[in-house]
Coordinates of C-alpha atoms in Angstrom, one line a residue:
M1 CA 0.0 0.0 0.0
R2 CA 2.8 2.4 0.9
R3 CA 4.4 1.7 -2.5
I4 CA 1.2 2.5 -4.3
L5 CA 0.7 5.7 -2.3
L6 CA 4.3 6.7 -3.1
I7 CA 3.8 6.1 -6.8
C8 CA 0.6 8.1 -6.8
F9 CA 2.4 11.0 -4.9
L10 CA 5.3 11.0 -7.4
W11 CA 2.9 10.9 -10.3
L12 CA 0.9 13.9 -9.0
F13 CA 4.1 15.8 -8.3
W14 CA 5.2 15.3 -11.8
T15 CA 1.9 16.1 -13.6
L16 CA 0.7 19.0 -11.5
P17 CA 1.8 22.5 -12.6
V18 CA 5.0 23.5 -11.0
Q19 CA 5.5 27.1 -9.8
A20 CA 8.4 28.9 -11.4
E21 CA 11.6 29.2 -9.3
S22 CA 12.4 32.4 -7.8
A23 CA 15.2 32.8 -10.4
H24 CA 14.2 34.7 -13.6
Y25 CA 15.5 34.1 -17.1
Q26 CA 16.1 36.9 -19.6
V27 CA 17.3 37.2 -23.2
E28 CA 18.9 40.3 -24.6
I29 CA 19.5 40.4 -28.4
T30 CA 21.5 43.1 -30.3
A31 CA 20.8 42.7 -34.0
P32 CA 19.4 44.7 -36.9
P33 CA 15.7 45.3 -36.4
P34 CA 14.3 42.7 -38.9
L35 CA 16.6 40.0 -37.6
K36 CA 15.9 41.0 -34.0
D37 CA 12.2 40.6 -34.5
L38 CA 12.8 37.2 -36.1
L39 CA 15.0 36.0 -33.2
Q40 CA 12.7 37.3 -30.5
K41 CA 9.8 35.3 -32.1
H42 CA 11.6 32.0 -32.9
L43 CA 14.7 31.6 -30.8
D44 CA 14.4 28.6 -28.5
M45 CA 15.6 30.5 -25.4
V46 CA 12.9 33.1 -25.9
K47 CA 10.2 30.5 -26.4
W48 CA 11.1 28.5 -23.3
R49 CA 12.2 31.1 -20.8
D50 CA 8.8 31.4 -19.1
N51 CA 8.3 27.6 -18.8
P52 CA 7.5 26.9 -15.2
R53 CA 9.9 23.9 -15.2
M54 CA 12.9 26.0 -16.4
N55 CA 15.9 25.6 -14.2
P56 CA 19.6 26.9 -14.4
A57 CA 20.9 23.7 -15.8
E58 CA 18.3 23.6 -18.7
W59 CA 18.9 27.4 -19.2
Q60 CA 22.6 26.7 -19.6
R61 CA 22.0 23.9 -22.1
L62 CA 19.8 26.2 -24.2
F63 CA 22.4 28.9 -24.0
S64 CA 25.1 26.6 -25.4
Q65 CA 22.9 25.7 -28.4
A66 CA 21.7 29.3 -29.0
P67 CA 24.5 30.5 -31.3
Q68 CA 23.8 27.7 -33.8
N69 CA 20.1 28.3 -33.4
I70 CA 20.6 31.9 -34.2
K71 CA 22.7 31.2 -37.3
D72 CA 20.1 28.7 -38.6
L73 CA 17.3 31.3 -38.1
I74 CA 19.0 34.2 -39.8
A75 CA 20.2 32.0 -42.6
T76 CA 16.6 31.8 -43.7
E77 CA 16.9 35.6 -44.3
G78 CA 20.0 35.2 -46.5
Y79 CA 22.7 35.8 -43.9
F80 CA 25.2 32.9 -43.9
A81 CA 28.4 34.6 -42.5
A82 CA 27.0 36.0 -39.3
K83 CA 29.2 36.3 -36.1
I84 CA 27.5 35.6 -32.8
S85 CA 29.0 37.0 -29.5
P86 CA 27.2 35.3 -26.5
T87 CA 27.6 36.2 -22.9
F88 CA 26.0 34.6 -19.8
E89 CA 25.4 36.5 -16.5
N90 CA 23.9 35.7 -13.2
Q91 CA 22.7 39.0 -11.8
N92 CA 21.6 38.2 -8.2
G93 CA 19.5 35.2 -9.3
V94 CA 18.5 36.6 -12.6
Y95 CA 20.0 34.6 -15.4
V96 CA 20.7 36.8 -18.4
A97 CA 21.7 35.5 -21.8
K98 CA 23.1 38.2 -24.2
F99 CA 23.8 37.8 -27.9
V100 CA 25.3 40.3 -30.2
V101 CA 24.7 39.4 -33.8
E102 CA 26.9 40.8 -36.6
A103 CA 24.9 39.6 -39.6
G104 CA 27.2 40.8 -42.3
A105 CA 25.9 41.2 -45.9
P106 CA 23.1 39.0 -47.2
V107 CA 23.9 36.7 -50.1
L108 CA 22.5 37.5 -53.5
V109 CA 21.0 35.2 -56.1
G110 CA 23.7 34.2 -58.5
D111 CA 23.1 31.7 -61.3
V112 CA 19.6 30.4 -61.8
S113 CA 19.1 27.0 -63.6
L114 CA 15.5 26.0 -64.5
K115 CA 15.2 22.6 -66.2
F116 CA 12.0 21.1 -67.5
T117 CA 11.4 17.4 -68.4
G118 CA 8.3 15.5 -69.5
D119 CA 5.9 16.3 -72.3
I120 CA 6.6 20.0 -71.9
A121 CA 10.0 19.5 -73.6
T122 CA 8.3 18.4 -76.8
Q123 CA 5.0 20.3 -76.8
A124 CA 4.0 22.7 -79.6
A125 CA 5.6 26.2 -79.5
D126 CA 2.2 27.9 -78.9
A127 CA 1.1 25.5 -76.2
K128 CA 0.7 26.8 -72.6
P129 CA 2.5 26.9 -70.3
S130 CA 5.4 27.8 -72.5
I131 CA 9.0 27.3 -71.3
E132 CA 9.7 30.9 -72.3
K133 CA 6.9 32.2 -70.1
L134 CA 8.0 30.0 -67.2
H135 CA 11.4 31.7 -67.3
E136 CA 9.6 35.1 -67.3
V137 CA 7.5 34.4 -64.3
W138 CA 10.4 33.0 -62.2
L139 CA 10.3 35.2 -59.1
L140 CA 14.0 35.1 -57.8
K141 CA 16.0 36.9 -60.4
K142 CA 19.8 37.1 -60.5
G143 CA 21.1 39.9 -58.2
E144 CA 18.2 39.9 -55.8
P145 CA 18.6 39.1 -52.1
F146 CA 18.0 35.5 -51.2
R147 CA 15.5 34.5 -48.5
Q148 CA 14.3 31.0 -47.7
E149 CA 10.7 32.1 -47.9
D150 CA 11.2 33.7 -51.3
W151 CA 12.9 30.6 -52.5
N152 CA 10.0 28.4 -51.4
Q153 CA 7.5 30.8 -52.8
A154 CA 9.3 30.9 -56.2
K155 CA 9.2 27.1 -56.4
R156 CA 5.5 27.0 -55.5
K157 CA 4.7 29.6 -58.1
L158 CA 6.6 27.8 -60.8
L159 CA 5.0 24.5 -60.0
T160 CA 1.5 26.1 -60.0
E161 CA 2.0 27.3 -63.6
F162 CA 2.1 23.6 -64.5
L163 CA -0.7 22.4 -62.2
V164 CA -3.4 24.8 -63.3
E165 CA -3.1 24.1 -67.0
R166 CA -2.2 21.0 -69.1
Y167 CA 0.1 19.3 -66.5
P168 CA -1.9 18.7 -63.2
N169 CA 0.5 15.9 -62.3
A170 CA 3.7 17.9 -62.5
S171 CA 6.2 17.6 -59.7
I172 CA 9.5 19.0 -58.6
S173 CA 12.2 16.4 -59.3
S174 CA 15.0 18.3 -57.5
S175 CA 15.8 21.7 -56.2
K176 CA 19.1 23.0 -54.7
A177 CA 20.4 26.3 -53.3
E178 CA 24.2 26.3 -53.0
V179 CA 25.8 29.1 -51.1
N180 CA 29.2 30.5 -52.0
L181 CA 30.5 32.5 -49.1
E182 CA 33.5 33.8 -51.1
T183 CA 31.3 35.5 -53.7
Q184 CA 28.3 36.0 -51.3
T185 CA 26.0 34.4 -53.8
V186 CA 23.7 31.5 -54.0
A187 CA 23.3 29.3 -57.1
L188 CA 19.7 28.1 -57.6
S189 CA 18.7 25.1 -59.6
I190 CA 15.3 23.4 -59.9
E191 CA 14.1 20.6 -62.2
I192 CA 10.4 20.1 -62.8
N193 CA 8.9 17.0 -64.5
S194 CA 5.7 18.1 -66.2
G195 CA 4.5 14.5 -66.7
S196 CA 2.0 13.9 -69.5
A197 CA -0.4 16.5 -70.9
I198 CA -3.9 15.7 -69.6
R199 CA -7.2 16.2 -71.4
F200 CA -10.7 16.2 -69.9
G201 CA -12.8 13.1 -70.4
D202 CA -16.5 12.5 -70.0
T203 CA -18.6 13.9 -67.2
T204 CA -20.3 11.8 -64.5
I205 CA -23.0 13.3 -62.4
V206 CA -23.8 12.0 -58.8
G207 CA -26.6 13.2 -56.6
L208 CA -29.4 14.2 -58.9
K209 CA -32.8 13.1 -57.7
R210 CA -35.5 15.5 -59.0
Y211 CA -33.7 17.2 -61.9
K212 CA -32.8 15.9 -65.3
P213 CA -29.0 15.7 -66.2
G214 CA -29.5 18.6 -68.6
V215 CA -29.7 21.0 -65.6
V216 CA -26.0 20.2 -65.0
E217 CA -24.8 19.4 -68.5
N218 CA -26.1 22.6 -70.1
L219 CA -23.9 24.6 -67.6
N220 CA -20.8 22.6 -68.4
P221 CA -18.2 24.8 -70.3
I222 CA -15.9 21.8 -70.8
K223 CA -15.9 19.6 -73.9
A224 CA -14.5 16.1 -73.8
G225 CA -11.0 16.1 -75.2
R226 CA -10.2 19.6 -74.2
I227 CA -6.8 20.3 -72.6
Y228 CA -6.9 20.3 -68.7
N229 CA -7.4 23.7 -67.2
Q230 CA -8.2 24.2 -63.5
S231 CA -10.1 27.5 -64.2
D232 CA -12.6 25.5 -66.4
L233 CA -13.4 23.3 -63.4
L234 CA -13.9 26.4 -61.2
T235 CA -16.1 28.0 -63.8
F236 CA -18.2 24.9 -64.0
Q237 CA -18.6 24.7 -60.2
T238 CA -19.4 28.4 -59.9
R239 CA -22.1 28.1 -62.5
L240 CA -23.7 25.2 -60.7
Q241 CA -23.5 26.9 -57.4
E242 CA -25.1 30.1 -58.8
S243 CA -27.9 28.2 -60.6
G244 CA -30.0 28.0 -57.4
Y245 CA -30.7 24.3 -57.7
F246 CA -28.0 22.9 -55.4
Q247 CA -27.1 23.1 -51.7
S248 CA -23.6 22.0 -52.4
V249 CA -21.5 21.3 -55.5
E250 CA -18.1 19.6 -56.0
V251 CA -16.5 19.3 -59.5
T252 CA -13.3 17.3 -59.8
A253 CA -11.2 15.7 -62.5
D254 CA -9.5 12.4 -61.8
T255 CA -6.0 13.3 -63.1
L256 CA -4.0 10.9 -60.9
N257 CA -5.5 7.8 -62.4
S258 CA -5.6 9.1 -65.9
S259 CA -2.6 7.0 -66.9
N260 CA -4.3 3.9 -65.7
S261 CA -7.6 4.4 -67.4
A262 CA -8.8 2.8 -70.6
E263 CA -7.8 6.1 -72.4
P264 CA -4.4 7.2 -71.3
N265 CA -3.9 10.8 -70.2
I266 CA -7.7 11.4 -70.1
A267 CA -9.1 12.7 -66.8
P268 CA -12.9 12.0 -66.4
I269 CA -14.9 14.7 -64.6
K270 CA -17.1 13.9 -61.6
V271 CA -19.8 16.3 -60.5
T272 CA -21.2 15.6 -57.0
V273 CA -24.3 17.6 -56.0
I274 CA -26.7 17.9 -53.1
E275 CA -30.0 19.4 -54.3
N276 CA -31.7 22.2 -52.5
R277 CA -35.1 21.7 -51.0
S278 CA -37.8 22.0 -53.7
I279 CA -40.0 24.5 -51.7
K280 CA -38.4 27.3 -49.7
M281 CA -40.2 30.0 -47.7
G282 CA -38.8 33.0 -46.0
I283 CA -39.9 36.0 -44.0
G284 CA -37.8 39.0 -43.1
A285 CA -38.0 42.6 -41.9
G286 CA -35.8 45.6 -42.5
Y287 CA -35.5 49.3 -43.0
S288 CA -34.6 51.5 -45.9
T289 CA -33.8 55.2 -45.6
N290 CA -35.4 55.5 -49.1
T291 CA -38.8 53.8 -48.6
G292 CA -39.0 53.2 -44.8
P293 CA -39.7 50.0 -42.7
R294 CA -40.0 46.8 -44.7
L295 CA -41.7 43.4 -44.2
Q296 CA -40.8 40.8 -46.8
L297 CA -42.3 37.3 -47.6
S298 CA -40.8 34.9 -50.2
V299 CA -41.8 31.6 -51.6
D300 CA -39.6 29.6 -54.0
D301 CA -40.4 26.4 -55.9
L302 CA -37.2 25.0 -57.5
N303 CA -38.9 22.3 -59.6
L304 CA -42.1 23.8 -60.9
F305 CA -44.3 21.3 -62.8
N306 CA -41.4 18.8 -62.2
M307 CA -39.6 20.4 -65.2
G308 CA -36.7 22.0 -63.4
W309 CA -38.3 25.5 -63.7
R310 CA -37.5 27.8 -60.8
L311 CA -40.4 29.9 -59.4
S312 CA -39.4 32.8 -57.2
S313 CA -42.2 34.9 -55.6
N314 CA -41.7 37.9 -53.4
L315 CA -44.0 40.2 -51.5
K316 CA -42.3 43.4 -50.2
L317 CA -44.4 45.7 -48.0
E318 CA -42.7 49.1 -47.3
Q319 CA -43.9 52.3 -46.0
D320 CA -43.8 54.1 -49.3
A321 CA -43.8 51.1 -51.7
Q322 CA -45.5 47.7 -51.9
V323 CA -44.4 45.2 -54.5
L324 CA -45.4 41.7 -55.5
T325 CA -43.1 40.0 -58.0
S326 CA -43.0 36.6 -59.5
E327 CA -40.4 35.1 -61.8
I328 CA -40.0 31.7 -63.5
H329 CA -36.5 30.8 -64.6
L330 CA -36.1 28.0 -67.1
P331 CA -33.0 25.8 -67.1
T332 CA -30.1 27.1 -69.1
T333 CA -30.1 25.9 -72.6
K334 CA -27.2 24.0 -74.4
A335 CA -26.4 27.3 -76.2
G336 CA -26.1 29.1 -72.8
Y337 CA -29.3 31.1 -72.9
R338 CA -31.1 31.8 -69.7
D339 CA -34.8 32.4 -70.3
S340 CA -37.3 33.7 -67.8
L341 CA -40.9 34.9 -67.5
N342 CA -41.8 37.6 -65.0
G343 CA -44.8 39.5 -63.6
N344 CA -45.2 42.1 -60.9
V345 CA -47.6 44.6 -59.4
S346 CA -46.3 47.6 -57.5
H347 CA -47.7 50.6 -55.7
T348 CA -45.5 53.6 -54.7
L349 CA -46.3 56.9 -53.1
V350 CA -43.2 59.1 -53.2
E351 CA -42.9 62.9 -53.3
G352 CA -46.6 63.3 -54.1
L353 CA -46.7 60.9 -57.0
D354 CA -49.0 57.9 -56.4
S355 CA -48.3 55.2 -59.0
T356 CA -49.6 51.7 -59.6
V357 CA -47.9 49.5 -62.2
T358 CA -48.6 46.1 -63.5
Q359 CA -46.1 44.3 -65.8
V360 CA -45.7 40.9 -67.4
G361 CA -42.8 40.0 -69.6
V362 CA -40.2 37.6 -70.9
K363 CA -36.4 37.8 -70.9
R364 CA -33.4 36.1 -72.5
A365 CA -30.0 36.5 -71.0
W366 CA -26.6 35.1 -72.0
G367 CA -22.9 35.5 -71.2
D368 CA -20.9 35.2 -68.0
R369 CA -21.0 37.5 -65.0
K370 CA -18.2 39.7 -66.5
R371 CA -20.2 40.4 -69.7
E372 CA -23.9 39.7 -69.4
Q373 CA -26.4 40.7 -72.1
Y374 CA -30.1 40.4 -72.3
V375 CA -33.2 41.2 -74.4
N376 CA -36.7 41.5 -73.0
A377 CA -40.3 42.2 -74.0
N378 CA -42.8 43.6 -71.5
L379 CA -46.5 44.6 -71.4
L380 CA -47.1 47.4 -68.9
T381 CA -50.1 49.3 -67.6
E382 CA -49.7 52.3 -65.3
S383 CA -52.0 54.5 -63.3
T384 CA -50.7 57.7 -61.7
K385 CA -52.2 60.3 -59.4
V386 CA -50.3 63.6 -58.9
D387 CA -51.0 65.7 -55.9
G388 CA -52.4 69.0 -57.1
A389 CA -52.8 67.8 -60.6
G390 CA -54.8 65.2 -62.6
N391 CA -54.8 61.4 -62.9
E392 CA -53.4 59.5 -65.9
S393 CA -53.4 55.9 -67.2
T394 CA -51.0 54.6 -69.8
Y395 CA -50.1 51.3 -71.3
A396 CA -47.1 50.2 -73.4
A397 CA -45.7 47.1 -75.0
T398 CA -41.9 47.5 -74.9
L399 CA -38.8 45.9 -76.2
G400 CA -35.4 46.2 -74.4
Y401 CA -31.7 45.4 -74.7
G402 CA -29.1 45.7 -72.0
I403 CA -25.5 44.8 -71.3
I404 CA -23.7 44.7 -67.9
L405 CA -19.9 44.7 -67.6
R406 CA -18.3 43.7 -64.4
H407 CA -14.5 43.9 -64.2
T408 CA -13.5 44.1 -60.5
D409 CA -11.1 42.3 -58.3
N410 CA -13.8 41.2 -56.0
D411 CA -17.6 40.8 -56.6
L412 CA -18.7 41.6 -53.1
N413 CA -16.1 44.1 -51.9
P414 CA -14.3 45.5 -54.9
T415 CA -11.2 47.7 -54.5
R416 CA -10.2 48.0 -58.2
G417 CA -12.1 47.9 -61.5
Y418 CA -15.3 49.1 -62.9
L419 CA -19.0 48.3 -63.4
L420 CA -21.1 49.4 -66.4
N421 CA -24.8 49.0 -67.1
V422 CA -26.2 50.2 -70.4
Q423 CA -29.8 49.6 -71.3
F424 CA -32.3 50.7 -74.0
T425 CA -36.1 50.3 -73.6
G426 CA -38.7 51.5 -76.0
A427 CA -42.2 51.2 -77.4
P428 CA -41.5 50.9 -81.2
T429 CA -45.1 51.4 -82.4
T430 CA -48.1 53.4 -81.4
S431 CA -50.4 50.5 -82.1
T432 CA -49.3 48.8 -78.9
A433 CA -48.8 51.8 -76.7
N434 CA -50.1 55.3 -76.0
G435 CA -47.2 56.5 -78.1
S436 CA -43.7 55.5 -79.1
F437 CA -40.7 56.3 -77.0
L438 CA -37.1 55.2 -76.4
Q439 CA -35.3 55.3 -73.0
S440 CA -31.5 55.2 -73.0
H441 CA -29.9 54.7 -69.6
V442 CA -26.2 54.3 -68.6
K443 CA -24.8 53.8 -65.1
T444 CA -21.2 53.2 -64.2
Q445 CA -19.1 52.8 -61.0
A446 CA -15.3 52.7 -60.8
Y447 CA -12.9 51.7 -58.0
Y448 CA -9.3 52.7 -57.7
P449 CA -6.9 52.2 -54.8
I450 CA -5.0 55.4 -54.2
T451 CA -2.9 53.7 -51.6
S452 CA -3.1 50.3 -49.8
S453 CA -5.6 51.8 -47.3
T454 CA -7.2 54.6 -49.3
Q455 CA -9.8 54.0 -52.0
L456 CA -11.4 56.2 -54.6
I457 CA -15.0 55.4 -55.7
A458 CA -16.6 57.3 -58.6
R459 CA -20.1 56.9 -59.8
A460 CA -22.0 58.4 -62.8
E461 CA -25.5 58.1 -64.3
I462 CA -27.0 59.6 -67.5
G463 CA -30.2 59.0 -69.2
L464 CA -32.7 60.4 -71.7
V465 CA -36.1 59.6 -73.0
N466 CA -37.3 60.5 -76.5
G467 CA -41.0 61.0 -76.6
K468 CA -41.8 62.3 -73.1
N469 CA -45.5 62.7 -73.7
S470 CA -45.8 59.1 -74.6
A471 CA -43.5 57.4 -72.0
P472 CA -45.1 56.0 -68.9
E473 CA -43.9 57.5 -65.6
L474 CA -41.9 54.3 -64.9
Y475 CA -39.5 55.1 -67.8
L476 CA -38.9 58.7 -66.8
F477 CA -36.2 59.8 -64.3
R478 CA -36.1 61.1 -60.8
A479 CA -33.0 61.5 -58.6
G480 CA -32.1 61.7 -54.9
G481 CA -31.6 59.0 -52.3
D482 CA -29.0 56.5 -51.1
Q483 CA -27.7 55.4 -54.5
S484 CA -28.3 58.7 -56.2
V485 CA -27.7 62.2 -54.8
R486 CA -27.3 61.9 -51.1
G487 CA -28.5 64.8 -48.9
Y488 CA -31.9 64.7 -50.7
A489 CA -35.0 62.6 -50.2
Y490 CA -35.6 59.6 -52.3
Q491 CA -36.7 60.6 -55.8
S492 CA -37.3 64.2 -54.7
L493 CA -35.3 65.7 -57.6
G494 CA -37.2 65.9 -60.8
V495 CA -40.0 67.9 -62.5
T496 CA -42.5 69.8 -60.3
E497 CA -46.1 69.1 -61.3
G498 CA -48.8 70.3 -59.0
D499 CA -47.7 69.6 -55.5
A500 CA -45.6 66.5 -56.6
T501 CA -42.2 65.7 -58.1
V502 CA -42.6 63.6 -61.2
G503 CA -40.1 62.1 -63.7
G504 CA -38.3 64.0 -66.4
R505 CA -36.8 63.2 -69.8
Y506 CA -33.2 63.7 -68.7
I507 CA -31.0 62.6 -65.7
A508 CA -27.4 63.2 -64.9
T509 CA -25.8 62.4 -61.5
G510 CA -22.3 61.8 -60.3
S511 CA -20.4 61.0 -57.1
V512 CA -16.8 61.1 -55.9
E513 CA -16.0 59.3 -52.7
V514 CA -12.8 58.6 -50.8
V515 CA -12.7 55.8 -48.2
Q516 CA -9.9 55.6 -45.7
W517 CA -9.7 52.1 -44.3
L518 CA -8.7 52.3 -40.7
T519 CA -8.6 48.5 -40.2
S520 CA -9.1 45.6 -42.6
Q521 CA -12.9 45.8 -42.1
W522 CA -13.7 49.3 -41.0
G523 CA -13.3 52.6 -42.8
A524 CA -14.4 56.3 -42.9
A525 CA -15.6 58.1 -46.1
V526 CA -16.0 61.6 -47.4
F527 CA -18.0 62.3 -50.5
V528 CA -19.5 64.8 -52.9
D529 CA -22.7 64.0 -54.9
A530 CA -24.2 66.1 -57.7
G531 CA -27.1 65.8 -60.2
N532 CA -30.7 66.3 -61.1
A533 CA -33.5 65.3 -63.4
A534 CA -35.4 67.6 -65.7
N535 CA -37.5 67.8 -68.9
T536 CA -35.0 69.9 -70.9
L537 CA -31.2 70.1 -70.9
Q538 CA -31.5 73.8 -70.0
D539 CA -33.3 72.9 -66.8
L540 CA -30.8 70.2 -65.9
S541 CA -29.0 72.2 -63.2
P542 CA -27.1 70.0 -60.7
V543 CA -27.7 70.2 -57.0
Y544 CA -25.0 69.2 -54.6
G545 CA -24.7 67.0 -51.6
Y546 CA -21.7 66.6 -49.2
G547 CA -21.2 64.2 -46.4
V548 CA -19.2 61.8 -44.3
G549 CA -19.9 58.2 -43.5
A550 CA -18.7 54.9 -42.0
R551 CA -17.9 51.7 -44.0
W552 CA -17.8 48.1 -43.0
K553 CA -16.8 45.2 -45.3
S554 CA -19.5 42.7 -44.4
P555 CA -19.8 39.1 -45.8
L556 CA -22.7 40.4 -48.0
G557 CA -20.7 43.4 -49.4
P558 CA -19.9 46.9 -48.2
I559 CA -22.3 48.4 -45.7
G560 CA -22.4 52.2 -45.5
A561 CA -24.0 54.7 -43.1
D562 CA -23.8 58.3 -44.3
I563 CA -24.8 61.8 -43.1
A564 CA -25.2 64.1 -46.0
Y565 CA -26.0 67.8 -46.4
G566 CA -28.2 68.9 -49.3
E567 CA -26.9 72.3 -50.4
A568 CA -30.1 73.2 -52.2
T569 CA -32.4 72.4 -49.2
G570 CA -30.1 73.2 -46.3
E571 CA -31.1 69.9 -44.7
Y572 CA -29.1 67.0 -43.3
R573 CA -30.2 63.4 -44.1
F574 CA -29.1 60.0 -43.0
H575 CA -28.5 57.3 -45.7
F576 CA -27.9 53.6 -45.3
N577 CA -26.9 51.2 -48.1
I578 CA -25.6 47.7 -48.5
G579 CA -23.9 45.9 -51.3
V580 CA -22.9 46.9 -54.8
A581 CA -25.9 48.1 -56.8
F582 CA -25.1 46.3 -60.1

């Protein structure tokens, strides 16, 4: 029993935390700032000095190993001839280890040898990746300082050029960095075996239950026999994820077993999907500084009539606007066309204009997100009541064309690039409308990083309507509000009629905004907005709004809260917006 108790006591003594001895352990490093930071973060003596089990004997052992530890660490920064001067002191029970580091000059990259074997050595001159291009993208050029991290990154970057296109099974056969202390240079050599060129094979789909294979196949940009390209797989997966049919999507190509398949160097594609629920319902509440409090109900049927048609219905009840919309999206065709049918009923009461609009229409869209085009046809009826003036009812059958260009570095939180939306809508004949008209409307937004933390955002909008007396109010222009001229009420800028503000034939607005990002997520903004809407170019006199705001990069896109001063009214207004309005 005593032996058992003794064993238990010793076990508890060994496993329970031990209080640090009264002695303290300190490390003092004298070195150039970048190297000092490196050593204070990674030197063993620094990492272990606060360990509760540290004792003088262990401290002495670490001290004896420290000079080599230091040399190994700073060698990763390119310093191979460093001199280390260590001293050890016991200052009244405080053990102090001091190191003076004379780093010397860093080595520079000398000769660079890139060697490529495999199919790339005999591929066609215009095939990618080309050997000439691979030499151009090599990161560590002759004469540049050598760092271990840069060396590793250069090798990864070079190998990635193979993996993303044509040669997904490429590998580094050998790599060597030889240091010459006499010349203070390092000779680099790397050999990459590209392996065989791989082509895509047939596509297998796993996980479909309700939908026909065409729902997936018609979104596939990859033809069997095409040279392997990783971006094609990502494009395919993105299209499927954005289609709305699937909860999760995985698109892979079996490149590793391609040499063992019945067709050598052919990588079959496998698509694994999990379908979304067929019926989805949602309810939400919110607030808009344009149209007030909001209650929203939505119902989606992702397999209408068991044909893969997607029905999306939405009821939005706001203080100044009530809208019921319904859209039916058909599966994408083999030619890449996205067809849809739509209908909506809306009622708005803004700035003394009471408007009720009913629309039904069809639309065909094509192209990717960077360059999307569409044509549509709509039948519209509209009833308007103007405070202090009369009532009017109009109807129009319209045809439209639009193009949207999106060239930004990030879809949700862009920092560089531009967005452009151009659309034309008109009633071509008087037999199907109160009168013929043509609306031309252009909106653009540009992003430019002035510095790494300062961003410039510019926005512009112009539009005109030919045939004002014939165009329904829906196709005329008003300005003011969150995404227009801040400092003014929503759609309060336009043509005065009776006691109301109605739409005009012309619109021109613009904005210049500078955002200073204080952290990676939060920023402050200053801006100037200008613009107006009118019936004639002579009356199109801009009004100005100035303000400041806060910005947050949310997962849904940028969120902004602004306080703006309307120069023409002398009033301050609060504006709130979320996301990129394109």
